[in-house]
Coordinates of C-alpha atoms and ligand atoms in Angstrom, one line a residue:
X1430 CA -17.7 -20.4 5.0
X1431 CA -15.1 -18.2 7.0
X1432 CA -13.7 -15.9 4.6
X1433 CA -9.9 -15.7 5.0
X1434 CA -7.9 -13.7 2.8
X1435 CA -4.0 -13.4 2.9
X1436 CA -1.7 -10.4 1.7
X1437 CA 1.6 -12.1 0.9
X1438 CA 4.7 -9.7 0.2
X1439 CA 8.3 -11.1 -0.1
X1440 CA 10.3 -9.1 2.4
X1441 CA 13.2 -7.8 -0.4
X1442 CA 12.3 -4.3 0.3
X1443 CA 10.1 -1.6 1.0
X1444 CA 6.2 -1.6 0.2
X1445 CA 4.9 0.7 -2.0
X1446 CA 1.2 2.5 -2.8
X1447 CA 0.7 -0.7 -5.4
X1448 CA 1.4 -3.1 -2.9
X1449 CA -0.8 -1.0 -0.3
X1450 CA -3.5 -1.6 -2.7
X1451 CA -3.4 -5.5 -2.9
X1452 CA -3.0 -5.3 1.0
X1453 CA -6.3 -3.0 1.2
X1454 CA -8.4 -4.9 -1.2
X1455 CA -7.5 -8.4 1.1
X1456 CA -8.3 -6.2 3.9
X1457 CA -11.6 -4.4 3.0
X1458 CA -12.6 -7.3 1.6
X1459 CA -12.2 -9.7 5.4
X1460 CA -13.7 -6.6 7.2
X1461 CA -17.1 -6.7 4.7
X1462 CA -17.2 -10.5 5.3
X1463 CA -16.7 -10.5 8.9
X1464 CA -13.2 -12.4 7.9
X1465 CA -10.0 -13.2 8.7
X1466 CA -6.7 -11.6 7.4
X1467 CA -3.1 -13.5 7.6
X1468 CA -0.1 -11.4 6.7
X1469 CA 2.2 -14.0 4.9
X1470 CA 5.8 -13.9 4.4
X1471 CA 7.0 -14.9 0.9
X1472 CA 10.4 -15.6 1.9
X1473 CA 11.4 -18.7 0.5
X1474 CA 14.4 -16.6 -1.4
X1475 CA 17.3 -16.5 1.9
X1476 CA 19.6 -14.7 -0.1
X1477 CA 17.3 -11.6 -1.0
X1478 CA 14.6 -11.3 2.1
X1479 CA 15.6 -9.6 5.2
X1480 CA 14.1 -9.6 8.7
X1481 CA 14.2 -5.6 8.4
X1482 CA 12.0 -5.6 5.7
X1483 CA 9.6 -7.6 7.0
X1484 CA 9.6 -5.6 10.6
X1485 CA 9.4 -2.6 7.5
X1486 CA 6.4 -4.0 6.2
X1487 CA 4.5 -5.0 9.5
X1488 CA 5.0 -1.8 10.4
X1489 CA 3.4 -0.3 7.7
X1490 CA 0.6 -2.5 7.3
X1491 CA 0.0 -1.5 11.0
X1492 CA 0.1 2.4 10.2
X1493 CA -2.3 2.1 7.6
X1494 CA -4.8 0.7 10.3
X1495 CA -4.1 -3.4 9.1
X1496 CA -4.6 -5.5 12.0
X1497 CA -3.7 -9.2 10.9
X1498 CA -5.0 -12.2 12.7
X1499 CA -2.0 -14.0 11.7
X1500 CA 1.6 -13.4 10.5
X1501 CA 3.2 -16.8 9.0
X1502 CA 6.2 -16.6 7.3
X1503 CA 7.5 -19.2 4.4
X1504 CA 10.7 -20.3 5.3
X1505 CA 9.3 -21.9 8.4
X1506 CA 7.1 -24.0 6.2
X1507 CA 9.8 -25.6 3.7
X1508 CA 9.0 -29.1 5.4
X1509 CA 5.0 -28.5 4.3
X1510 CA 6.9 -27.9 0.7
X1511 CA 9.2 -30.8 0.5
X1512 CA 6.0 -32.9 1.3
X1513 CA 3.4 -31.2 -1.4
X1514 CA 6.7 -31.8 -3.4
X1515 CA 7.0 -35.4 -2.9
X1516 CA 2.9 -36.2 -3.4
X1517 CA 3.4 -34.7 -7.0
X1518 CA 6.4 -36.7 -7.4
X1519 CA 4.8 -39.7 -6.6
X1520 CA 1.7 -38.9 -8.9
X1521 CA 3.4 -38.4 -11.6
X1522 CA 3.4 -34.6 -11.8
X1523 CA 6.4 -33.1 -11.1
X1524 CA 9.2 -34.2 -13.4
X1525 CA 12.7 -33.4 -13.4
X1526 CA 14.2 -31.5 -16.3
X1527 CA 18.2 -30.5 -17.0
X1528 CA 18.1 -28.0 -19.9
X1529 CA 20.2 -25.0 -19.6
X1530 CA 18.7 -21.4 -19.7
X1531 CA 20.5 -21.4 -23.4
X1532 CA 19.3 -24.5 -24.7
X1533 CA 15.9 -23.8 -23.4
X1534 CA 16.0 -20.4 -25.5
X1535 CA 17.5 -21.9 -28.6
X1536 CA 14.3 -24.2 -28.5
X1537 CA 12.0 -21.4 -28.0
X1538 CA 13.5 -19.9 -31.1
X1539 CA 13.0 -23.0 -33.1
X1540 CA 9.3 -23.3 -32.1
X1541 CA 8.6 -19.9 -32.8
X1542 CA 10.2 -20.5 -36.7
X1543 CA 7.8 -23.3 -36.8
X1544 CA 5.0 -21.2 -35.9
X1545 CA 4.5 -23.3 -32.7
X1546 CA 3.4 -21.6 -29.3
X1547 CA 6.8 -20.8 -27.3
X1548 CA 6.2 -22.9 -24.2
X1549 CA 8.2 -25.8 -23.3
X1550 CA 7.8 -29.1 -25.4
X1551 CA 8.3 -31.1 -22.6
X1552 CA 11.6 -33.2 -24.1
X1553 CA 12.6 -34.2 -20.1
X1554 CA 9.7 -36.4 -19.9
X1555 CA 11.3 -38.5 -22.9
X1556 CA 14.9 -39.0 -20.8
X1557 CA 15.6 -42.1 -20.0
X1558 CA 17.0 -43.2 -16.6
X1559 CA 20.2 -43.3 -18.3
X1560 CA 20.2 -40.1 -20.0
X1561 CA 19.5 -38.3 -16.7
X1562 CA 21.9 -40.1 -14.7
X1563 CA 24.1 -38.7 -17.4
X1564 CA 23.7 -35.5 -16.7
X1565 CA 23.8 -35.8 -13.2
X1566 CA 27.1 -37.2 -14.0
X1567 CA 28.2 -34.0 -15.8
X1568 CA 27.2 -32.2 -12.5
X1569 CA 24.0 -30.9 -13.6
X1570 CA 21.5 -30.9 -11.0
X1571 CA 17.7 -30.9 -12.1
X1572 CA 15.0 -28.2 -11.9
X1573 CA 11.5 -29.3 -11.6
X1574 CA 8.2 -28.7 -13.7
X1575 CA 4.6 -29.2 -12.9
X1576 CA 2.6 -31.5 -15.4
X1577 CA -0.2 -29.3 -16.3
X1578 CA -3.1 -31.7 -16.9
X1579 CA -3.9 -30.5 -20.5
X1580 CA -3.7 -32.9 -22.8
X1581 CA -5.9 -36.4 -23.3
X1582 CA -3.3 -39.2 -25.0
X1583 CA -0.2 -37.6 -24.7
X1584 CA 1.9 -35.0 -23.0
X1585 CA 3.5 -33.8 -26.1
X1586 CA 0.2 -33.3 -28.2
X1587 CA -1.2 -30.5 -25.3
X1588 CA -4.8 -29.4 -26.7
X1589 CA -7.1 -26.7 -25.5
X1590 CA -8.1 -26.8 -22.3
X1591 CA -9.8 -23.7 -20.3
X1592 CA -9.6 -23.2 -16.6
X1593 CA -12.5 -20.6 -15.7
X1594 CA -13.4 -19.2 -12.8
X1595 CA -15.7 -16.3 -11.4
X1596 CA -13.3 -13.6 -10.5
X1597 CA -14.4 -11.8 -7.4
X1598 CA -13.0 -8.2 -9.2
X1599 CA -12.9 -9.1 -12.7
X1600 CA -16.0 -11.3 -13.6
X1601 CA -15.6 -14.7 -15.3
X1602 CA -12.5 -15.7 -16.4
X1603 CA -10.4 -18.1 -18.9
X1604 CA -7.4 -19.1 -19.3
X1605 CA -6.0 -21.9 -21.3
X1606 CA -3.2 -24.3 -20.2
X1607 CA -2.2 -24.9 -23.4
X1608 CA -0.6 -21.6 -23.8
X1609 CA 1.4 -22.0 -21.2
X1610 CA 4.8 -24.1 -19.9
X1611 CA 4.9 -26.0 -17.3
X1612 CA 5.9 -24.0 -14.2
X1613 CA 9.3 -24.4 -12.7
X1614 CA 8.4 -25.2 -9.3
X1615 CA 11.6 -26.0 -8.0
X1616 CA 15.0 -24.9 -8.8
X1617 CA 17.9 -26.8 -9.8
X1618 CA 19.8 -25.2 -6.5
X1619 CA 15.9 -27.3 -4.7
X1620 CA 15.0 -23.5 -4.1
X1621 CA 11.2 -23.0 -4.5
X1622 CA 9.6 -20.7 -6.7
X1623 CA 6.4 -18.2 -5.2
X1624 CA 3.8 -20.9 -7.1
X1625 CA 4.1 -24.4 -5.0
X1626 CA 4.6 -22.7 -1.5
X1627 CA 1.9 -20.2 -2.1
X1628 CA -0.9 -23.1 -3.1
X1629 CA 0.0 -25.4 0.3
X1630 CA 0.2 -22.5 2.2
X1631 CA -3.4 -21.3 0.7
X1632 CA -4.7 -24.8 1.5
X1633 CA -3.2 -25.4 4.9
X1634 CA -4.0 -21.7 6.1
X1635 CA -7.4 -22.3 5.2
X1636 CA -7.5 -19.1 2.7
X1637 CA -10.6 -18.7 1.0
X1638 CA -10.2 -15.5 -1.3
X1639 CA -6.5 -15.3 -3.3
X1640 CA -7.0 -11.1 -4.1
X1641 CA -3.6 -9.5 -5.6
X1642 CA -2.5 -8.2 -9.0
X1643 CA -3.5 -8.9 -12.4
X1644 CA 0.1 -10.0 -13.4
X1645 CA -0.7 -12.7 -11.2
X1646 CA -4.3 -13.8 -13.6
X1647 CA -2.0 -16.8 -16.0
X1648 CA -0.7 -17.9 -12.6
X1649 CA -3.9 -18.8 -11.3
X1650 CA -4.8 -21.0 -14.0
X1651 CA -1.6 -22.9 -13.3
X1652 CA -2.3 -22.6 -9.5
X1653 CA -5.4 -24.2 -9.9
X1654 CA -4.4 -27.5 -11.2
X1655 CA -1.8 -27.6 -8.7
X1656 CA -4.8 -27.0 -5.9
X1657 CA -6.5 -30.1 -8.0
X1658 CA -3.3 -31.8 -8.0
X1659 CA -3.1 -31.8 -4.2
X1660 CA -6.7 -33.0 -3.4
X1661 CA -7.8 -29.4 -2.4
X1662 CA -10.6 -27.9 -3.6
X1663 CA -9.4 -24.3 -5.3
X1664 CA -10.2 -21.1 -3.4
X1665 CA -11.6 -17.9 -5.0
X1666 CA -9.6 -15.4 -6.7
X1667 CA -9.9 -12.2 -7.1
X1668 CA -7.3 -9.7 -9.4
X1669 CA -6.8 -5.9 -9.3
X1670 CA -5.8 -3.8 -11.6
X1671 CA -1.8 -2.5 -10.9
X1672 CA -1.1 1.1 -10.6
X1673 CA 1.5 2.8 -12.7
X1674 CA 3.5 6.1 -12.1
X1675 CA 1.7 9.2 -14.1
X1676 CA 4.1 8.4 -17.0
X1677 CA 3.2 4.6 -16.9
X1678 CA 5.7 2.9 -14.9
X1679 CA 5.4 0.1 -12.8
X1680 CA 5.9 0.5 -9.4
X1681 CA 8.8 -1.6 -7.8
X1682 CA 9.8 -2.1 -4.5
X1683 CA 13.8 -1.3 -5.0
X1684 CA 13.2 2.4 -5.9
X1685 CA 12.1 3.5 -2.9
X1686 CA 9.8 5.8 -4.3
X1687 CA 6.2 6.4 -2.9
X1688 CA 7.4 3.6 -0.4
X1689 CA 4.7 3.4 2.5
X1690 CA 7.6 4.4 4.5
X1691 CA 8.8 7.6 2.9
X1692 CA 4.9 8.5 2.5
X1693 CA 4.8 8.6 6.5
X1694 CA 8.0 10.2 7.0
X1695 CA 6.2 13.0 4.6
X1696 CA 3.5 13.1 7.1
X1697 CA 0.7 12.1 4.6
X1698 CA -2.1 10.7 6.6
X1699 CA -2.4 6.6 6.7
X1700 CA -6.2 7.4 5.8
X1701 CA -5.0 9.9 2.6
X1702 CA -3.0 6.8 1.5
X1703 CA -5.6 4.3 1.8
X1704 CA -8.2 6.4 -0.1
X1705 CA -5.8 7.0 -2.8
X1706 CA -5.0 3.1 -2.6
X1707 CA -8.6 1.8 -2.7
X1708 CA -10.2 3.9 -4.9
X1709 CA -8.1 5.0 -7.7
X1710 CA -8.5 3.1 -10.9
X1711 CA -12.4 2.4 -9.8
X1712 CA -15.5 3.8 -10.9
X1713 CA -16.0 5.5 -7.5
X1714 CA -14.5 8.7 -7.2
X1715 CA -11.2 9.0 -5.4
X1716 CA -12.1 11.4 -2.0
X1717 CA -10.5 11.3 1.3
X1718 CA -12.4 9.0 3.4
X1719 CA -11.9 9.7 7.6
X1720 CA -12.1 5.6 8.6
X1721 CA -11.6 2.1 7.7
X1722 CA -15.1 1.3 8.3
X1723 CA -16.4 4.2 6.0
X1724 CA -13.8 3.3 2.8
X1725 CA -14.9 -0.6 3.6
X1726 CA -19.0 0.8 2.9
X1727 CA -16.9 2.3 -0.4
X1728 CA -15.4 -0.8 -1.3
X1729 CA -16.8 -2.7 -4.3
X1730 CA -14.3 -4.9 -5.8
X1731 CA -16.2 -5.3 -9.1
X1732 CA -16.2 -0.8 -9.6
X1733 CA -12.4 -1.9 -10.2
X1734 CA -11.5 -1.3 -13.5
X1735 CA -9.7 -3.9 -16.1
X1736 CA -6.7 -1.4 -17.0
X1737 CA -3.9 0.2 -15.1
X1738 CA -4.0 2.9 -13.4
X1739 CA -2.1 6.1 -13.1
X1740 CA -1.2 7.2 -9.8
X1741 CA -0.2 10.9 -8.9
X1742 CA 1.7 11.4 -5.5
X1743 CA 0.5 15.0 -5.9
X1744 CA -3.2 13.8 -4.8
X1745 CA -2.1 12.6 -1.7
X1746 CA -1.0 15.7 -0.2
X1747 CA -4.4 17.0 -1.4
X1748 CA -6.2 13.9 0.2
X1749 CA -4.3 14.3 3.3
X1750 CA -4.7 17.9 4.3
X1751 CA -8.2 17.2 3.7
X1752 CA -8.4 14.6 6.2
X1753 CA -6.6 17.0 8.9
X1754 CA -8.9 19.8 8.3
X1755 CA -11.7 17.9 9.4
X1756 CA -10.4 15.7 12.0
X1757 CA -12.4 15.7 15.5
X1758 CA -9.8 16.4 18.6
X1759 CA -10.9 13.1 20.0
X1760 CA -9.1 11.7 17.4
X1761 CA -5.7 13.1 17.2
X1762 CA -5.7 13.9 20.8
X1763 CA -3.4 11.0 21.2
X1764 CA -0.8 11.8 18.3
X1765 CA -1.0 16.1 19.3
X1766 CA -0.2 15.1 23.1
X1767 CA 3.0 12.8 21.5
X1768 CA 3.7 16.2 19.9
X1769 CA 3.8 17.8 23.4
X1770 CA 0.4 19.0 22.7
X1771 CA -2.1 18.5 25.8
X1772 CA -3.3 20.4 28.7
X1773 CA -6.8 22.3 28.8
X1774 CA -6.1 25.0 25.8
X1775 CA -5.1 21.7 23.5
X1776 CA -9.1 21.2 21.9
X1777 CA -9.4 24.9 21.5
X1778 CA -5.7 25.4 19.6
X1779 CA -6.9 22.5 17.4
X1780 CA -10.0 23.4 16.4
X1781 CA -8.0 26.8 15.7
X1782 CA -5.2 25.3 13.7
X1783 CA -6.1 21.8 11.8
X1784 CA -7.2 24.3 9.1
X1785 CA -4.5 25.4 8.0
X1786 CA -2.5 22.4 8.3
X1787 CA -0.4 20.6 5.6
X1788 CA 0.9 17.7 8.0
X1789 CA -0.4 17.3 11.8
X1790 CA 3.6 17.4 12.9
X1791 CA 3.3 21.2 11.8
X1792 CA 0.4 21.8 14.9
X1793 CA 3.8 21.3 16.9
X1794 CA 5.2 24.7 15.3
X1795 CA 1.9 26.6 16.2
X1796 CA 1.6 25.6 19.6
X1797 CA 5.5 26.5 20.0
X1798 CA 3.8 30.3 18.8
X1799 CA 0.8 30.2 21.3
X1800 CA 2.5 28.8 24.5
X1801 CA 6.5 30.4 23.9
X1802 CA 6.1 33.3 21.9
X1803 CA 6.0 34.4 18.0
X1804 CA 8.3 33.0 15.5
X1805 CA 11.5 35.2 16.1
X1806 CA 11.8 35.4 12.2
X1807 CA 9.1 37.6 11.6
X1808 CA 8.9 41.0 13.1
X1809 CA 6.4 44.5 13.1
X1810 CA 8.2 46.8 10.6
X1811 CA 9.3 49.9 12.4
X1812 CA 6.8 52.1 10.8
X1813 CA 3.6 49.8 11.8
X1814 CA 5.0 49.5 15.4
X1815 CA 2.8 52.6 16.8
X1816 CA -0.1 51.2 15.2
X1817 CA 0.4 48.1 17.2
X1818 CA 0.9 49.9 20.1
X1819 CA -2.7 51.6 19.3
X1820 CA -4.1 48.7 18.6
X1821 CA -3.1 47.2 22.0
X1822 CA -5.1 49.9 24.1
X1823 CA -8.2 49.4 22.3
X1824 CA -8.2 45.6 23.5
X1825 CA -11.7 44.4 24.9
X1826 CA -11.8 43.1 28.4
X1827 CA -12.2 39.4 29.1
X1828 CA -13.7 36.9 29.1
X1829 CA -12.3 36.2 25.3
X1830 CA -13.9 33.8 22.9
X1831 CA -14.3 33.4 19.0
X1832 CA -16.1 37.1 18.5
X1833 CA -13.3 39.1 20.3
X1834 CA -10.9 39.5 17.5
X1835 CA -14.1 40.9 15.0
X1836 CA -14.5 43.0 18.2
X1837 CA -10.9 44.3 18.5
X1838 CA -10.4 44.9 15.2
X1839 CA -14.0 46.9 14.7
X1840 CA -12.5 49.2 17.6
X1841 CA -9.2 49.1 16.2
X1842 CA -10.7 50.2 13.1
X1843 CA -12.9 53.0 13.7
X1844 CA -9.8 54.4 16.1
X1845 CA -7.3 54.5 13.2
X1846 CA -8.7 54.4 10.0
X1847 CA -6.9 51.2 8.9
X1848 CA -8.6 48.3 7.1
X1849 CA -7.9 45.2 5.1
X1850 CA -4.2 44.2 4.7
X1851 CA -2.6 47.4 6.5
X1852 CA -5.0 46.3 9.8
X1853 CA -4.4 42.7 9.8
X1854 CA -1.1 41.8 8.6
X1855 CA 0.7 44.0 11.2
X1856 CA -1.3 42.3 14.2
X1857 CA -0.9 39.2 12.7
X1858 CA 3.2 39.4 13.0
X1859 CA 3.0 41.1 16.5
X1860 CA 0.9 37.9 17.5
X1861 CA 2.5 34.8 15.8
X1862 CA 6.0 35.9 14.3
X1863 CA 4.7 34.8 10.7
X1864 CA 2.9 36.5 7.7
X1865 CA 0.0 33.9 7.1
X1866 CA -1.1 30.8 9.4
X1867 CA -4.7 30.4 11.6
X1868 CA -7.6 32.2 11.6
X1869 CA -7.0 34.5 14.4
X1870 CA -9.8 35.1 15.8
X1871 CA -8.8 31.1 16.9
X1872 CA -5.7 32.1 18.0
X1873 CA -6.6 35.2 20.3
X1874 CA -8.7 33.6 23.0
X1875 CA -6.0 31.0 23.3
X1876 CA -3.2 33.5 24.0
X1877 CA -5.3 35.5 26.7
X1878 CA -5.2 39.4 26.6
X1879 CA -2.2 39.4 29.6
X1880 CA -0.2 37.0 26.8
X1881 CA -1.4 39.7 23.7
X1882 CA -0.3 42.4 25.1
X1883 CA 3.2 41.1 26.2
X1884 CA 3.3 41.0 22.1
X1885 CA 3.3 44.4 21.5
X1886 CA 6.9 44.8 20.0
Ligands
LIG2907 N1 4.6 -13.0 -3.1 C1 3.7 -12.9 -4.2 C2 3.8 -11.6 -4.8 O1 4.2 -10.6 -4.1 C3 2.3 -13.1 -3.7 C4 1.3 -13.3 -4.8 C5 0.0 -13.8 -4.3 O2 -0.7 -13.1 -3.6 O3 -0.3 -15.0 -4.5 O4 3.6 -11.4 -6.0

């Protein structure tokens, strides 16, 4: 079997880190199996989806390094709907109710004094024709529920009945029907909720593995009769945990926070993120892994654990200057050359300044210092500028490479008596402009001893 997994975001806002997750864990997962992954629009609300925010999220999904085989979107399928819609219908299984959200609430109370479960009691299944042509009279339009197949005689005496299945994170599941209502599957305006759309789409896209959020696990039991209901054999399912702000919150797209967006505009790494993503809330331990292919050999779904977990943006700046620190030139040469960072010093100034970077946009500062001049804001203090000027003459000759500043400044040394702080700090502000940065015994070779000495004051 082909494994095909789907990530399947409605486009009513920004992703965010959580949602980064579910889209990581569908994507490691393909990439172990050799599979396929479909990006998959949940758009089936017009009002609330917008073409930007799906642009928004390809986008993304492509900066984290997501390549989808496929991008399908919902609200070219509502024919594929109206049909799956119409086979329940006919079988029996999708029934048409007309209780208001009030009365429905005044009968949950009533059930509750009764000590009964809260779900729906099914009372539209014992209208007559009359009764709903009645209603339809009075302008009410009908929203429909699923049957779910969990009762023997009758519908209104629903008895036990377990749906299990081996969860490809959690282990083996249950969960029983008859704790639950029938799902609304269609609204009374005939809009679709997520569950009906997502099981044909799953069927006709040939998904295999459904991986998301736990607050999707009672769904699947649902989703699993209407798989049955349809003739389709279901697929597997997999649910991760969700991740929660440091004091507990739930992420949610319409805060804009830790969006993947604003992460990037930060300049955290893609890779930073993904780490973060993947392995938080797992028994491995989070670490910044360089490549997709390494943090798919990290990937185990089942290390995920059952609770929540707490996610600190503070890690990811962590995660992400580690990345840069370490990062061959092969493999930023691209991004440092969009930076206006090429030419034949451009290995040699980033080998001398990824260590001491935050975000790689800040290399664009340094090389500014190395090719135009220092940073105007910092100058030599009037009473260090003869030192500098004595330091200057005791400048080796070329050729210059990574020993000539321990050279320079062992001359410089012994000729003036300075050490520590009082040598460096005043050569380091005659060279770059600023009072900390790159080693610079990575710096000095790159500037030449013609360039050095133009820095003198
Ligand atoms: N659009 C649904 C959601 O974002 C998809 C859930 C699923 O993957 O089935 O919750």
């Amino acid at each position: 079997m082909t494994v095909t997994v789907r990530f399947a975001p409605s486009p009513t806002g920004h992703i965010h880190i959580g949602n980064a997750r579910t889209a990581l864990f569908n994507w490691l997962y393909a990439k172990k199996h050799g599979g396929r992954f479909i990006l998959r629009f949940d758009d089936t609300d017009r009002e609330r989806s917008k073409t930007a925010y799906a642009e928004g999220i390809a986008r993304d999904l492509t900066w984290l390094g997501i390549r989808p085989d496929d991008t399908v979107s919902q609200s070219a399928r509502f024919g594929k709907y109206d049909a799956a819609a119409q086979t329940l219908r006919a079988a029996g299984l999708l029934y048409a109710c007309y209780e208001t959200p009030e009365e429905l609430e005044r009968r949950r109370k009533i059930r509750l004094t009764r000590r009964l479960p809260p779900v729906y009691g099914r009372e539209a299944l014992k209208l007559s024709d009359e009764e709903k042509a009645a209603f339809e009279a009075e302008g009410r339009k009908p929203h429909w529920r699923f049957l779910l197949p969990n009762f023997a005689e009758t519908p209104f005496e629903p008895q036990r009945t377990e749906v299990h299945w081996d969860d490809v994170v959690r282990g083996p599941q249950t969960v029983d029907l008859a704790s639950m209502s029938d799902p609304v599957l269609i609204r009374a305006d005939g809009t679709y909720l997520y569950t009906l759309p997502s099981v044909v789409d799953d069927i006709d896209l040939g998904v295999s593995h459904v991986i998301r959020g736990d607050d999707h696990v009672t769904n699947t039991g649902a989703q699993i009769s209407l798989f049955r209901a349809l003739g389709a054999e279901p697929p597997a399912f997999g649910h991760h945990n969700l991740l929660t702000t440091v004091s507990g919150e739930g992420l949610s797209k319409r805060t804009g926070a830790l969006s993947i967006a604003s992460l990037r505009d930060d300049g955290i790494e893609p890779m930073a993120v993904a780490s973060l993503a993947v392995l938080i809330g797992t028994s491995e331990n989070v670490s910044p892994v360089a490549t997709m292919p390494d943090l798919a050999d990290r990937f185990e779904p089942t290390a995920t654990s059952k609770s929540a977990a707490k996610f600190d943006p503070a890690e990811l700046a962590a995660l992400s200057r580690h990345l840069i620190q370490a990062m061959p030139f092969s493999e930023v040469a691209e991004r440092l050359a969009g930076l206006g960072i090429a030419g034949d010093k451009a290995e040699a100034f980033w080998l001398a300044v990824r260590g001491n970077l935050d975000r790689l946009e800040d290399a664009a500062a340094w090389w500014r210092i190395v090719m135009d001049g220092p940073d105007p804001e910092g100058r030599v203090s009037p009473e260090d500028q003869e030192f500098v000027s004595e330091a200057m003459r005791h400048l080796p000759p070329e050729p210059w490479d990574g020993e000539t500043w321990r050279v320079w400044t062992d001359a410089v040394k012994a000729a003036t008596g300075r050490k520590g702080r009082a040598l460096f700090m005043p050569l380091r502000l005659a060279l770059t402009g600023r009072d900390s940065g790159p080693e610079l015994a990575g710096l000095l070779p790159l500037l030449g001893r013609e360039e050095t000495l133009a820095r003198q004051s």
